[in-house]
CSV table of N, CA and C in Angstrom, one decimal:
chain,number,residue,atom,x,y,z
A,22,GLN,N,113.4,-157.8,104.2
A,22,GLN,CA,113.1,-156.4,104.4
A,22,GLN,C,111.7,-155.1,104.1
A,23,VAL,N,110.6,-155.2,105.2
A,23,VAL,CA,109.9,-154.5,105.0
A,23,VAL,C,110.2,-153.5,104.7
A,24,GLN,N,110.1,-152.8,103.8
A,24,GLN,CA,109.1,-151.2,103.2
A,24,GLN,C,108.2,-151.3,102.6
A,25,LEU,N,108.3,-149.5,102.6
A,25,LEU,CA,107.1,-148.0,102.1
A,25,LEU,C,107.7,-147.4,101.5
A,26,VAL,N,107.8,-146.9,100.3
A,26,VAL,CA,108.0,-146.5,99.1
A,26,VAL,C,107.7,-145.0,98.8
A,27,GLU,N,107.0,-144.1,99.4
A,27,GLU,CA,106.1,-143.5,99.0
A,27,GLU,C,106.3,-141.6,97.7
A,28,SER,N,105.9,-142.2,96.7
A,28,SER,CA,106.0,-141.0,95.7
A,28,SER,C,104.9,-139.5,95.6
A,29,GLY,N,105.2,-138.8,95.1
A,29,GLY,CA,104.5,-138.6,94.0
A,29,GLY,C,104.0,-136.9,95.2
A,30,GLY,N,104.8,-136.7,95.9
A,30,GLY,CA,104.8,-135.5,96.6
A,30,GLY,C,105.2,-134.6,96.3
A,31,GLY,N,104.5,-132.5,96.5
A,31,GLY,CA,105.1,-131.6,95.4
A,31,GLY,C,104.6,-130.0,95.8
A,32,SER,N,104.4,-129.6,95.0
A,32,SER,CA,103.8,-127.9,95.3
A,32,SER,C,102.9,-127.5,94.9
A,33,VAL,N,102.2,-127.4,95.1
A,33,VAL,CA,100.9,-126.8,94.2
A,33,VAL,C,99.6,-126.0,95.4
A,34,GLN,N,99.1,-125.4,94.5
A,34,GLN,CA,98.5,-124.0,94.5
A,34,GLN,C,96.8,-124.7,95.5
A,35,ALA,N,96.2,-123.9,96.3
A,35,ALA,CA,95.4,-123.5,96.7
A,35,ALA,C,94.2,-124.1,95.1
A,36,GLY,N,93.3,-125.7,95.6
A,36,GLY,CA,92.9,-125.6,94.8
A,36,GLY,C,93.2,-126.8,93.5
A,37,GLY,N,93.9,-127.1,94.1
A,37,GLY,CA,95.6,-128.3,92.8
A,37,GLY,C,94.8,-130.2,93.5
A,38,SER,N,95.9,-130.4,92.8
A,38,SER,CA,95.4,-132.1,92.9
A,38,SER,C,96.7,-132.0,92.8
A,39,LEU,N,97.1,-133.1,93.6
A,39,LEU,CA,98.1,-134.7,94.0
A,39,LEU,C,97.4,-135.9,94.5
A,40,THR,N,98.7,-137.0,92.8
A,40,THR,CA,98.4,-137.7,93.4
A,40,THR,C,99.4,-138.4,94.0
A,41,LEU,N,98.9,-139.0,95.6
A,41,LEU,CA,100.0,-139.8,96.2
A,41,LEU,C,100.2,-141.3,95.8
A,42,SER,N,101.5,-142.2,95.9
A,42,SER,CA,101.6,-143.6,95.1
A,42,SER,C,102.5,-143.8,96.3
A,43,CYS,N,102.0,-145.0,96.7
A,43,CYS,CA,103.5,-146.1,98.1
A,43,CYS,C,103.6,-147.6,97.6
A,44,ALA,N,104.0,-148.3,97.7
A,44,ALA,CA,104.7,-149.6,96.6
A,44,ALA,C,105.0,-150.0,98.2
A,45,ALA,N,104.8,-151.4,98.6
A,45,ALA,CA,105.4,-151.9,100.2
A,45,ALA,C,105.4,-153.0,99.6
A,46,SER,N,106.6,-153.5,100.1
A,46,SER,CA,107.6,-155.0,99.9
A,46,SER,C,107.9,-155.9,101.1
A,47,GLY,N,108.5,-157.2,101.2
A,47,GLY,CA,108.6,-157.4,101.9
A,47,GLY,C,108.0,-157.9,102.9
A,48,TYR,N,107.0,-158.5,102.8
A,48,TYR,CA,106.3,-158.9,103.6
A,48,TYR,C,105.5,-159.8,102.8
A,49,THR,N,104.5,-161.2,103.3
A,49,THR,CA,103.6,-162.2,102.3
A,49,THR,C,102.4,-162.2,102.7
A,50,SER,N,102.3,-161.4,102.8
A,50,SER,CA,100.7,-162.2,103.6
A,50,SER,C,100.0,-161.2,102.0
A,51,ARG,N,98.5,-162.1,102.1
A,51,ARG,CA,97.9,-161.8,100.4
A,51,ARG,C,97.6,-160.7,100.4
A,52,TYR,N,96.8,-160.6,101.7
A,52,TYR,CA,95.8,-158.9,102.2
A,52,TYR,C,96.5,-158.1,103.8
A,53,ASP,N,96.0,-156.7,102.9
A,53,ASP,CA,96.6,-156.5,104.5
A,53,ASP,C,96.2,-155.0,103.7
A,54,CYS,N,96.7,-153.8,105.5
A,54,CYS,CA,95.8,-152.8,105.2
A,54,CYS,C,97.0,-151.1,105.3
A,55,MET,N,96.3,-151.0,104.1
A,55,MET,CA,97.9,-149.5,104.3
A,55,MET,C,97.1,-148.3,104.1
A,56,GLY,N,97.2,-147.5,104.9
A,56,GLY,CA,97.1,-145.9,105.0
A,56,GLY,C,98.3,-145.5,104.9
A,57,TRP,N,96.8,-143.9,104.7
A,57,TRP,CA,97.5,-142.8,104.1
A,57,TRP,C,97.8,-141.9,106.2
A,58,PHE,N,98.3,-141.7,106.3
A,58,PHE,CA,99.0,-140.7,107.6
A,58,PHE,C,99.5,-138.9,107.1
A,59,ARG,N,99.5,-138.1,107.9
A,59,ARG,CA,100.1,-136.7,107.4
A,59,ARG,C,101.3,-136.0,108.8
A,60,GLN,N,101.4,-135.1,109.5
A,60,GLN,CA,102.6,-134.6,110.0
A,60,GLN,C,102.6,-133.0,109.5
A,61,ALA,N,101.5,-132.0,109.8
A,61,ALA,CA,102.2,-130.7,110.0
A,61,ALA,C,103.1,-130.7,110.8
A,62,PRO,N,103.8,-129.3,110.9
A,62,PRO,CA,104.7,-128.3,111.1
A,62,PRO,C,104.4,-128.5,112.4
A,63,GLY,N,104.9,-128.5,113.5
A,63,GLY,CA,103.9,-128.2,115.0
A,63,GLY,C,102.8,-128.8,115.4
A,64,LYS,N,102.5,-129.8,114.5
A,64,LYS,CA,101.5,-130.5,115.3
A,64,LYS,C,101.6,-132.3,115.0
A,65,GLU,N,100.8,-133.3,115.7
A,65,GLU,CA,101.1,-134.5,115.5
A,65,GLU,C,100.6,-135.4,114.9
A,66,ARG,N,101.8,-136.6,113.8
A,66,ARG,CA,100.5,-137.0,112.8
A,66,ARG,C,99.3,-137.8,113.2
A,67,GLU,N,98.5,-137.4,112.3
A,67,GLU,CA,97.4,-138.1,111.9
A,67,GLU,C,96.8,-138.9,111.1
A,68,GLY,N,95.7,-139.9,110.9
A,68,GLY,CA,95.2,-140.5,110.0
A,68,GLY,C,94.6,-139.7,108.7
A,69,VAL,N,95.1,-140.1,107.5
A,69,VAL,CA,93.9,-139.8,106.3
A,69,VAL,C,93.6,-140.2,106.0
A,70,ALA,N,94.0,-141.7,105.8
A,70,ALA,CA,92.9,-142.6,104.9
A,70,ALA,C,93.4,-143.8,104.8
A,71,SER,N,92.9,-144.9,105.2
A,71,SER,CA,93.0,-146.0,105.1
A,71,SER,C,92.2,-147.0,104.2
A,72,ILE,N,93.2,-148.7,103.3
A,72,ILE,CA,92.4,-149.8,102.7
A,72,ILE,C,92.3,-150.8,103.3
A,73,TYR,N,91.8,-151.8,103.1
A,73,TYR,CA,91.9,-153.3,103.1
A,73,TYR,C,92.2,-153.7,101.5
A,74,THR,N,93.7,-154.1,101.7
A,74,THR,CA,93.2,-154.5,100.0
A,74,THR,C,92.2,-156.0,99.5
A,75,ARG,N,91.7,-156.5,100.7
A,75,ARG,CA,91.1,-157.4,100.3
A,75,ARG,C,89.8,-156.9,100.8
A,76,GLY,N,88.9,-157.4,99.6
A,76,GLY,CA,87.7,-156.3,99.3
A,76,GLY,C,87.7,-154.4,98.5
A,77,GLY,N,88.8,-153.8,99.2
A,77,GLY,CA,88.7,-152.3,98.7
A,77,GLY,C,88.0,-151.4,99.8
A,78,SER,N,87.5,-152.3,101.1
A,78,SER,CA,86.6,-150.9,102.2
A,78,SER,C,88.0,-149.7,102.5
A,79,THR,N,87.5,-149.3,102.4
A,79,THR,CA,88.0,-147.8,102.9
A,79,THR,C,87.7,-146.9,104.0
A,80,TYR,N,88.8,-146.5,104.3
A,80,TYR,CA,87.8,-145.2,105.5
A,80,TYR,C,88.8,-143.8,105.6
A,81,TYR,N,88.0,-142.8,106.4
A,81,TYR,CA,88.7,-141.4,105.8
A,81,TYR,C,88.9,-141.4,107.5
A,82,ALA,N,89.4,-139.4,107.2
A,82,ALA,CA,88.9,-139.2,107.7
A,82,ALA,C,88.2,-137.9,107.4
A,83,ASP,N,87.4,-137.5,108.6
A,83,ASP,CA,86.5,-135.9,108.1
A,83,ASP,C,86.7,-135.1,107.6
A,84,SER,N,88.0,-135.0,108.0
A,84,SER,CA,89.1,-133.6,107.1
A,84,SER,C,89.1,-133.7,105.5
A,85,VAL,N,88.6,-134.6,105.4
A,85,VAL,CA,89.5,-135.1,103.9
A,85,VAL,C,88.1,-135.8,102.6
A,86,LYS,N,87.4,-136.0,103.8
A,86,LYS,CA,86.1,-136.8,102.7
A,86,LYS,C,85.3,-135.7,102.2
A,87,GLY,N,86.0,-136.6,100.9
A,87,GLY,CA,84.9,-136.3,99.7
A,87,GLY,C,86.0,-134.7,99.0
A,88,ARG,N,87.0,-135.4,99.4
A,88,ARG,CA,88.3,-135.0,98.7
A,88,ARG,C,89.3,-135.5,98.4
A,89,PHE,N,90.1,-136.1,99.2
A,89,PHE,CA,91.0,-137.9,99.1
A,89,PHE,C,89.8,-138.6,98.4
A,90,THR,N,91.3,-139.6,97.9
A,90,THR,CA,91.0,-140.5,97.3
A,90,THR,C,91.6,-141.9,98.0
A,91,ILE,N,91.6,-143.0,98.4
A,91,ILE,CA,92.6,-144.4,98.3
A,91,ILE,C,91.7,-145.0,97.7
A,92,SER,N,93.0,-145.9,96.7
A,92,SER,CA,92.2,-146.5,95.8
A,92,SER,C,94.2,-147.6,95.7
A,93,GLN,N,93.8,-148.9,95.9
A,93,GLN,CA,94.4,-149.8,95.5
A,93,GLN,C,94.4,-150.1,93.1
A,94,ASP,N,95.9,-150.4,93.3
A,94,ASP,CA,96.7,-151.1,92.0
A,94,ASP,C,96.3,-152.2,91.7
A,95,ASN,N,95.1,-152.8,91.3
A,95,ASN,CA,94.7,-153.8,91.4
A,95,ASN,C,95.5,-154.4,91.0
A,96,ALA,N,96.6,-154.3,89.6
A,96,ALA,CA,97.5,-155.4,88.8
A,96,ALA,C,98.7,-155.5,89.8
A,97,LYS,N,98.9,-154.3,91.1
A,97,LYS,CA,100.4,-155.2,91.5
A,97,LYS,C,99.7,-154.8,93.1
A,98,ASN,N,100.6,-155.5,93.6
A,98,ASN,CA,100.0,-156.0,94.9
A,98,ASN,C,100.8,-155.4,96.0
A,99,ARG,N,100.6,-154.7,97.0
A,99,ARG,CA,100.3,-153.7,97.5
A,99,ARG,C,100.8,-152.7,96.8
A,100,VAL,N,100.8,-152.6,96.4
A,100,VAL,CA,100.7,-150.8,95.6
A,100,VAL,C,99.4,-149.6,96.0
A,101,ILE,N,99.2,-148.6,97.0
A,101,ILE,CA,98.0,-148.2,97.1
A,101,ILE,C,98.0,-146.5,96.2
A,102,TYR,N,97.4,-145.6,96.5
A,102,TYR,CA,97.5,-144.8,95.4
A,102,TYR,C,96.8,-143.3,96.4
A,103,LEU,N,96.7,-142.0,97.2
A,103,LEU,CA,95.6,-141.0,97.5
A,103,LEU,C,95.3,-140.6,96.3
A,104,GLN,N,94.4,-140.0,96.0
A,104,GLN,CA,93.9,-138.6,94.7
A,104,GLN,C,93.7,-137.8,95.3
A,105,MET,N,94.5,-136.4,95.3
A,105,MET,CA,94.2,-136.0,97.0
A,105,MET,C,93.3,-134.2,95.8
A,106,ASN,N,92.3,-133.5,96.0
A,106,ASN,CA,92.2,-132.7,94.5
A,106,ASN,C,91.3,-131.5,96.5
A,107,SER,N,91.1,-130.9,95.2
A,107,SER,CA,90.5,-129.6,96.0
A,107,SER,C,91.7,-129.4,97.2
A,108,LEU,N,92.6,-128.6,96.8
A,108,LEU,CA,94.2,-128.8,97.6
A,108,LEU,C,93.8,-127.8,98.3
A,109,LYS,N,94.0,-127.6,100.1
A,109,LYS,CA,94.3,-126.5,101.2
A,109,LYS,C,95.0,-126.1,102.0
A,110,PRO,N,95.6,-125.3,101.6
A,110,PRO,CA,97.0,-125.2,102.6
A,110,PRO,C,96.6,-125.4,104.2
A,111,GLU,N,95.8,-126.0,105.1
A,111,GLU,CA,95.5,-127.0,105.3
A,111,GLU,C,96.0,-128.2,105.3
A,112,ASP,N,96.3,-128.8,104.5
A,112,ASP,CA,96.6,-130.0,103.9
A,112,ASP,C,98.4,-130.0,104.0
A,113,THR,N,98.9,-129.2,103.9
A,113,THR,CA,100.5,-128.9,103.6
A,113,THR,C,100.6,-130.1,105.2
A,114,ALA,N,101.7,-130.8,104.2
A,114,ALA,CA,102.5,-131.4,105.8
A,114,ALA,C,103.6,-133.0,104.5
A,115,MET,N,103.7,-132.9,106.2
A,115,MET,CA,104.3,-134.4,105.7
A,115,MET,C,103.7,-135.8,105.8
A,116,TYR,N,103.6,-136.7,104.0
A,116,TYR,CA,102.9,-137.2,103.9
A,116,TYR,C,103.2,-139.2,104.3
A,117,TYR,N,103.5,-139.8,104.3
A,117,TYR,CA,103.4,-141.1,105.0
A,117,TYR,C,101.8,-142.3,105.4
A,118,CYS,N,103.1,-143.7,104.6
A,118,CYS,CA,101.6,-144.6,103.8
A,118,CYS,C,102.6,-145.4,104.6
A,119,ALA,N,101.1,-146.1,105.7
A,119,ALA,CA,101.9,-147.6,106.3
A,119,ALA,C,101.5,-148.6,106.4
A,120,ALA,N,102.1,-149.1,106.8
A,120,ALA,CA,101.3,-151.0,106.1
A,120,ALA,C,101.1,-151.9,107.6
A,121,ASN,N,100.0,-152.6,107.3
A,121,ASN,CA,99.9,-153.7,108.6
A,121,ASN,C,99.5,-154.6,107.9
A,122,PRO,N,100.2,-155.4,107.7
A,122,PRO,CA,99.3,-157.7,107.0
A,122,PRO,C,98.7,-158.3,108.2
A,123,SER,N,98.4,-158.3,109.1
A,123,SER,CA,96.7,-158.5,110.1
A,123,SER,C,96.4,-158.7,109.6
A,124,TYR,N,96.1,-157.3,110.2
A,124,TYR,CA,94.4,-156.9,109.6
A,124,TYR,C,94.6,-155.4,109.5
A,125,CYS,N,92.9,-154.6,109.6
A,125,CYS,CA,92.7,-153.9,109.2
A,125,CYS,C,91.3,-153.8,110.2
A,126,SER,N,91.1,-152.9,111.3
A,126,SER,CA,90.3,-152.1,112.0
A,126,SER,C,88.9,-151.4,111.7
A,127,GLY,N,89.8,-150.8,110.6
A,127,GLY,CA,89.0,-149.5,110.0
A,127,GLY,C,89.1,-147.6,110.6
A,128,ASN,N,90.2,-148.4,111.5
A,128,ASN,CA,90.4,-147.3,112.3
A,128,ASN,C,92.2,-147.0,111.7
A,129,LEU,N,92.0,-145.0,112.0
A,129,LEU,CA,93.2,-144.6,111.7
A,129,LEU,C,94.0,-144.9,112.7
A,130,ARG,N,94.3,-145.8,113.5
A,130,ARG,CA,95.2,-146.1,114.6
A,130,ARG,C,96.9,-145.9,113.9
A,131,GLN,N,97.5,-145.1,115.0
A,131,GLN,CA,99.2,-145.8,114.7
A,131,GLN,C,99.9,-146.3,114.5
A,132,TYR,N,99.3,-147.2,116.4
A,132,TYR,CA,100.0,-148.1,116.4
A,132,TYR,C,99.3,-148.6,116.1
A,133,GLU,N,98.3,-149.6,115.3
A,133,GLU,CA,97.8,-150.4,114.5
A,133,GLU,C,99.1,-150.7,113.3
A,134,TYR,N,100.0,-150.3,112.8
A,134,TYR,CA,101.0,-149.7,111.9
A,134,TYR,C,102.1,-150.2,112.5
A,135,PRO,N,102.3,-151.6,112.4
A,135,PRO,CA,103.9,-151.8,112.6
A,135,PRO,C,104.9,-150.8,111.0
A,136,TYR,N,104.6,-150.4,110.7
A,136,TYR,CA,105.6,-150.9,108.7
A,136,TYR,C,105.1,-148.9,108.8
A,137,TRP,N,106.2,-148.0,108.2
A,137,TRP,CA,106.1,-147.2,107.5
A,137,TRP,C,106.9,-146.1,106.4
A,138,GLY,N,106.7,-145.7,105.3
A,138,GLY,CA,107.8,-145.8,104.4
A,138,GLY,C,108.3,-143.8,105.8
A,139,GLN,N,109.3,-143.5,103.7
A,139,GLN,CA,110.0,-141.6,105.2
A,139,GLN,C,108.7,-140.7,104.7
A,140,GLY,N,108.2,-140.4,104.4
A,140,GLY,CA,107.5,-139.5,103.8
A,140,GLY,C,107.4,-139.7,103.0
A,141,THR,N,106.1,-138.2,101.8
A,141,THR,CA,106.8,-137.3,100.8
A,141,THR,C,106.2,-136.5,101.3
A,142,GLN,N,107.3,-135.0,101.3
A,142,GLN,CA,105.8,-133.7,101.7
A,142,GLN,C,105.0,-132.6,100.3
A,143,VAL,N,104.2,-132.4,101.4
A,143,VAL,CA,102.7,-132.0,99.8
A,143,VAL,C,103.1,-130.3,100.3
A,144,THR,N,103.7,-129.4,99.5
A,144,THR,CA,103.2,-128.1,100.1
A,144,THR,C,102.1,-127.4,99.5
A,145,VAL,N,100.9,-127.0,99.9
A,145,VAL,CA,99.7,-126.3,99.3
A,145,VAL,C,99.8,-124.7,99.5
A,146,SER,N,100.0,-123.9,98.4
A,146,SER,CA,100.2,-123.1,99.1
A,146,SER,C,98.7,-121.5,98.4
A,147,SER,N,97.8,-120.6,99.4
A,147,SER,CA,97.6,-120.2,98.8
A,147,SER,C,96.9,-118.3,97.8
């Protein structure tokens, strides 16, 4: 059974930093596409960043470029991180980890990710 488990959410003041982690298990592909998405109250879920674990190519939403960094754990398969710096109140959302074991298009399209975690809350206060 495929599982994605996120951790690292919390509350922080504007300008602060948080690091989210996601560990995936239950599938056997050597390389995969893993991403972070977020959903704020009353808004649609949107893509934040993704990484292709073969080679480490990364993709970011314009709203987080220069502030967020997605990375993989080279010592552990299917573990990724999202380093979030210079956080803003508008970054407040539930953050979800997602995985596609088959391919990585480089686009943050939710329908390309069949597996999802339960989410971790990030709250940024002004």
